[in-house]
């Protein structure tokens, strides 16, 4: 199987742009979606999944690295965008992380933008390794110039 990395990156960028635009359209206090969602942690596959009934309509992927949760990417089925699904998913994930006492590293720009709009979650960001998606942008830790290399190093 051949993977077209450029096409995959373009699709991911389009997804992020659509989700961030939807975040910008919601009020700061309104994080509930238009539906009754269940959000479950599918630890086996490293993702939180938003379910509408039996249908998975959104997910936020993650990895545990060095005692923190690295939030990688958010995806919402296009049919369910603009209904605050990503907003509710991210809020519920961050609430669960807070209950666990862990810190987060943000790779996903959707999560970074969400936290920028909801500063009550700023305390969850790992101060040493905030991540490339953290917003507001943090200065890199001295000697740690490549976030991806640091992530890969943590994984080994």
PDB file of C-alpha atoms in Angstrom:
ATOM      1  CA  UNK A   1       0.000   0.000   0.000  1.00  0.00           C
ATOM      2  CA  UNK A   2       1.375   3.395  -1.008  1.00  0.00           C
ATOM      3  CA  UNK A   3       0.562   6.464   1.040  1.00  0.00           C
ATOM      4  CA  UNK A   4       0.571   9.875  -0.599  1.00  0.00           C
ATOM      5  CA  UNK A   5       1.975  11.977   2.239  1.00  0.00           C
ATOM      6  CA  UNK A   6       1.342  15.295   0.480  1.00  0.00           C
ATOM      7  CA  UNK A   7      -2.324  14.467  -0.138  1.00  0.00           C
ATOM      8  CA  UNK A   8      -2.710  13.245   3.439  1.00  0.00           C
ATOM      9  CA  UNK A   9      -1.132  16.447   4.790  1.00  0.00           C
ATOM     10  CA  UNK A  10      -3.397  18.591   2.594  1.00  0.00           C
ATOM     11  CA  UNK A  11      -6.480  16.718   3.797  1.00  0.00           C
ATOM     12  CA  UNK A  12      -5.377  17.131   7.422  1.00  0.00           C
ATOM     13  CA  UNK A  13      -4.856  20.889   6.884  1.00  0.00           C
ATOM     14  CA  UNK A  14      -8.328  21.241   5.332  1.00  0.00           C
ATOM     15  CA  UNK A  15      -9.843  19.351   8.267  1.00  0.00           C
ATOM     16  CA  UNK A  16      -8.023  21.571  10.784  1.00  0.00           C
ATOM     17  CA  UNK A  17      -9.091  24.751   8.981  1.00  0.00           C
ATOM     18  CA  UNK A  18     -12.748  23.646   8.920  1.00  0.00           C
ATOM     19  CA  UNK A  19     -12.729  22.711  12.595  1.00  0.00           C
ATOM     20  CA  UNK A  20     -10.987  25.936  13.639  1.00  0.00           C
ATOM     21  CA  UNK A  21     -13.505  27.968  11.615  1.00  0.00           C
ATOM     22  CA  UNK A  22     -16.311  26.174  13.431  1.00  0.00           C
ATOM     23  CA  UNK A  23     -14.663  26.917  16.791  1.00  0.00           C
ATOM     24  CA  UNK A  24     -14.522  30.600  15.858  1.00  0.00           C
ATOM     25  CA  UNK A  25     -18.288  30.638  15.223  1.00  0.00           C
ATOM     26  CA  UNK A  26     -19.245  29.385  18.684  1.00  0.00           C
ATOM     27  CA  UNK A  27     -19.589  31.504  21.774  1.00  0.00           C
ATOM     28  CA  UNK A  28     -16.970  31.123  24.477  1.00  0.00           C
ATOM     29  CA  UNK A  29     -19.431  29.660  26.984  1.00  0.00           C
ATOM     30  CA  UNK A  30     -21.150  27.267  24.628  1.00  0.00           C
ATOM     31  CA  UNK A  31     -19.259  23.976  24.440  1.00  0.00           C
ATOM     32  CA  UNK A  32     -22.163  21.539  24.203  1.00  0.00           C
ATOM     33  CA  UNK A  33     -22.896  20.093  20.776  1.00  0.00           C
ATOM     34  CA  UNK A  34     -26.335  20.013  19.194  1.00  0.00           C
ATOM     35  CA  UNK A  35     -26.706  16.320  20.127  1.00  0.00           C
ATOM     36  CA  UNK A  36     -26.311  14.022  23.108  1.00  0.00           C
ATOM     37  CA  UNK A  37     -22.787  12.690  22.574  1.00  0.00           C
ATOM     38  CA  UNK A  38     -20.982   9.932  24.386  1.00  0.00           C
ATOM     39  CA  UNK A  39     -17.231  10.439  24.562  1.00  0.00           C
ATOM     40  CA  UNK A  40     -15.278   7.261  25.231  1.00  0.00           C
ATOM     41  CA  UNK A  41     -11.586   6.654  25.643  1.00  0.00           C
ATOM     42  CA  UNK A  42     -10.526   3.934  23.187  1.00  0.00           C
ATOM     43  CA  UNK A  43      -7.180   3.399  24.917  1.00  0.00           C
ATOM     44  CA  UNK A  44      -6.322   0.406  22.724  1.00  0.00           C
ATOM     45  CA  UNK A  45      -6.239   2.679  19.662  1.00  0.00           C
ATOM     46  CA  UNK A  46      -5.060   5.844  21.439  1.00  0.00           C
ATOM     47  CA  UNK A  47      -8.098   7.997  20.780  1.00  0.00           C
ATOM     48  CA  UNK A  48     -11.124   9.532  22.393  1.00  0.00           C
ATOM     49  CA  UNK A  49     -14.188   8.948  20.248  1.00  0.00           C
ATOM     50  CA  UNK A  50     -17.409  10.986  20.118  1.00  0.00           C
ATOM     51  CA  UNK A  51     -20.350   8.684  19.531  1.00  0.00           C
ATOM     52  CA  UNK A  52     -23.825   9.632  18.383  1.00  0.00           C
ATOM     53  CA  UNK A  53     -25.725   6.481  19.179  1.00  0.00           C
ATOM     54  CA  UNK A  54     -23.572   3.688  17.755  1.00  0.00           C
ATOM     55  CA  UNK A  55     -21.875   5.947  15.165  1.00  0.00           C
ATOM     56  CA  UNK A  56     -18.381   7.334  15.710  1.00  0.00           C
ATOM     57  CA  UNK A  57     -18.604  10.900  14.406  1.00  0.00           C
ATOM     58  CA  UNK A  58     -15.381  12.417  15.764  1.00  0.00           C
ATOM     59  CA  UNK A  59     -12.099  11.505  17.387  1.00  0.00           C
ATOM     60  CA  UNK A  60      -9.099  13.022  19.087  1.00  0.00           C
ATOM     61  CA  UNK A  61      -5.970  10.873  18.868  1.00  0.00           C
ATOM     62  CA  UNK A  62      -3.328  10.837  21.572  1.00  0.00           C
ATOM     63  CA  UNK A  63      -0.280   9.081  22.954  1.00  0.00           C
ATOM     64  CA  UNK A  64       1.033   8.868  26.503  1.00  0.00           C
ATOM     65  CA  UNK A  65       4.626  10.084  26.484  1.00  0.00           C
ATOM     66  CA  UNK A  66       6.829  10.754  29.497  1.00  0.00           C
ATOM     67  CA  UNK A  67       3.895  10.936  31.917  1.00  0.00           C
ATOM     68  CA  UNK A  68       1.894  13.399  29.843  1.00  0.00           C
ATOM     69  CA  UNK A  69      -0.822  13.163  27.197  1.00  0.00           C
ATOM     70  CA  UNK A  70       0.250  14.242  23.710  1.00  0.00           C
ATOM     71  CA  UNK A  71      -2.858  15.379  21.799  1.00  0.00           C
ATOM     72  CA  UNK A  72      -2.141  14.652  18.147  1.00  0.00           C
ATOM     73  CA  UNK A  73      -5.097  15.350  15.865  1.00  0.00           C
ATOM     74  CA  UNK A  74      -8.837  15.997  15.898  1.00  0.00           C
ATOM     75  CA  UNK A  75     -11.204  14.743  13.203  1.00  0.00           C
ATOM     76  CA  UNK A  76     -14.949  15.278  12.806  1.00  0.00           C
ATOM     77  CA  UNK A  77     -17.085  13.609  10.150  1.00  0.00           C
ATOM     78  CA  UNK A  78     -17.915  16.416   7.668  1.00  0.00           C
ATOM     79  CA  UNK A  79     -21.653  15.722   8.040  1.00  0.00           C
ATOM     80  CA  UNK A  80     -21.432  16.715  11.728  1.00  0.00           C
ATOM     81  CA  UNK A  81     -19.271  19.836  11.505  1.00  0.00           C
ATOM     82  CA  UNK A  82     -20.590  23.231  12.599  1.00  0.00           C
ATOM     83  CA  UNK A  83     -22.575  21.628  15.420  1.00  0.00           C
ATOM     84  CA  UNK A  84     -19.908  22.095  18.141  1.00  0.00           C
ATOM     85  CA  UNK A  85     -18.925  18.407  18.041  1.00  0.00           C
ATOM     86  CA  UNK A  86     -15.181  19.191  18.076  1.00  0.00           C
ATOM     87  CA  UNK A  87     -15.715  21.771  20.805  1.00  0.00           C
ATOM     88  CA  UNK A  88     -17.524  19.328  23.065  1.00  0.00           C
ATOM     89  CA  UNK A  89     -15.091  16.507  22.312  1.00  0.00           C
ATOM     90  CA  UNK A  90     -12.047  18.624  23.173  1.00  0.00           C
ATOM     91  CA  UNK A  91     -13.674  20.040  26.334  1.00  0.00           C
ATOM     92  CA  UNK A  92     -14.633  16.608  27.605  1.00  0.00           C
ATOM     93  CA  UNK A  93     -11.183  15.180  26.837  1.00  0.00           C
ATOM     94  CA  UNK A  94      -9.492  18.048  28.676  1.00  0.00           C
ATOM     95  CA  UNK A  95     -11.832  17.584  31.642  1.00  0.00           C
ATOM     96  CA  UNK A  96     -10.901  13.895  31.757  1.00  0.00           C
ATOM     97  CA  UNK A  97      -7.189  14.710  31.529  1.00  0.00           C
ATOM     98  CA  UNK A  98      -7.589  17.235  34.364  1.00  0.00           C
ATOM     99  CA  UNK A  99      -9.213  14.557  36.550  1.00  0.00           C
ATOM    100  CA  UNK A 100      -6.253  12.249  35.878  1.00  0.00           C
ATOM    101  CA  UNK A 101      -3.769  14.885  37.075  1.00  0.00           C
ATOM    102  CA  UNK A 102      -1.710  14.650  33.871  1.00  0.00           C
ATOM    103  CA  UNK A 103      -0.377  17.500  31.734  1.00  0.00           C
ATOM    104  CA  UNK A 104      -0.767  17.813  27.969  1.00  0.00           C
ATOM    105  CA  UNK A 105       1.466  18.475  24.997  1.00  0.00           C
ATOM    106  CA  UNK A 106      -0.467  19.882  22.057  1.00  0.00           C
ATOM    107  CA  UNK A 107       0.370  18.903  18.494  1.00  0.00           C
ATOM    108  CA  UNK A 108      -3.192  19.395  17.210  1.00  0.00           C
ATOM    109  CA  UNK A 109      -3.898  23.038  16.273  1.00  0.00           C
ATOM    110  CA  UNK A 110      -7.618  22.543  16.925  1.00  0.00           C
ATOM    111  CA  UNK A 111      -6.907  21.791  20.593  1.00  0.00           C
ATOM    112  CA  UNK A 112      -4.525  24.761  20.752  1.00  0.00           C
ATOM    113  CA  UNK A 113      -7.146  27.127  19.371  1.00  0.00           C
ATOM    114  CA  UNK A 114      -9.794  25.707  21.719  1.00  0.00           C
ATOM    115  CA  UNK A 115      -7.581  26.410  24.743  1.00  0.00           C
ATOM    116  CA  UNK A 116      -6.895  29.922  23.443  1.00  0.00           C
ATOM    117  CA  UNK A 117     -10.652  30.515  23.559  1.00  0.00           C
ATOM    118  CA  UNK A 118     -11.052  28.705  26.896  1.00  0.00           C
ATOM    119  CA  UNK A 119      -8.130  29.829  29.089  1.00  0.00           C
ATOM    120  CA  UNK A 120      -9.452  27.818  32.037  1.00  0.00           C
ATOM    121  CA  UNK A 121      -7.567  24.901  30.455  1.00  0.00           C
ATOM    122  CA  UNK A 122      -4.176  26.684  30.190  1.00  0.00           C
ATOM    123  CA  UNK A 123      -2.990  25.048  33.409  1.00  0.00           C
ATOM    124  CA  UNK A 124      -3.086  21.636  31.697  1.00  0.00           C
ATOM    125  CA  UNK A 125      -0.332  22.521  29.215  1.00  0.00           C
ATOM    126  CA  UNK A 126       3.047  21.028  30.088  1.00  0.00           C
ATOM    127  CA  UNK A 127       5.345  24.011  30.616  1.00  0.00           C
ATOM    128  CA  UNK A 128       8.485  22.166  29.497  1.00  0.00           C
ATOM    129  CA  UNK A 129       6.971  20.602  26.358  1.00  0.00           C
ATOM    130  CA  UNK A 130       3.840  22.557  25.409  1.00  0.00           C
ATOM    131  CA  UNK A 131       3.879  21.274  21.815  1.00  0.00           C
ATOM    132  CA  UNK A 132       3.820  22.820  18.367  1.00  0.00           C
ATOM    133  CA  UNK A 133       0.040  23.296  18.497  1.00  0.00           C
ATOM    134  CA  UNK A 134      -0.011  25.152  21.818  1.00  0.00           C
ATOM    135  CA  UNK A 135      -1.605  28.550  21.695  1.00  0.00           C
ATOM    136  CA  UNK A 136      -0.448  31.052  22.604  1.00  0.00           C
ATOM    137  CA  UNK A 137       2.829  29.905  21.204  1.00  0.00           C
ATOM    138  CA  UNK A 138       5.434  29.099  23.820  1.00  0.00           C
ATOM    139  CA  UNK A 139       9.167  29.561  23.423  1.00  0.00           C
ATOM    140  CA  UNK A 140      10.935  26.233  22.878  1.00  0.00           C
ATOM    141  CA  UNK A 141      12.865  24.755  25.764  1.00  0.00           C
ATOM    142  CA  UNK A 142      16.588  25.522  25.513  1.00  0.00           C
ATOM    143  CA  UNK A 143      18.282  22.815  23.473  1.00  0.00           C
ATOM    144  CA  UNK A 144      14.968  21.401  22.197  1.00  0.00           C
ATOM    145  CA  UNK A 145      14.669  22.903  18.711  1.00  0.00           C
ATOM    146  CA  UNK A 146      12.750  20.169  16.937  1.00  0.00           C
ATOM    147  CA  UNK A 147       9.389  19.230  18.506  1.00  0.00           C
ATOM    148  CA  UNK A 148       8.965  16.145  16.299  1.00  0.00           C
ATOM    149  CA  UNK A 149      12.455  14.890  17.154  1.00  0.00           C
ATOM    150  CA  UNK A 150      11.726  15.441  20.844  1.00  0.00           C
ATOM    151  CA  UNK A 151       8.441  13.530  20.515  1.00  0.00           C
ATOM    152  CA  UNK A 152      10.180  10.648  18.742  1.00  0.00           C
ATOM    153  CA  UNK A 153      12.919  10.634  21.378  1.00  0.00           C
ATOM    154  CA  UNK A 154      10.266  10.424  24.121  1.00  0.00           C
ATOM    155  CA  UNK A 155       8.670   7.473  22.315  1.00  0.00           C
ATOM    156  CA  UNK A 156      11.869   5.408  22.479  1.00  0.00           C
TER     157      UNK A 156
END
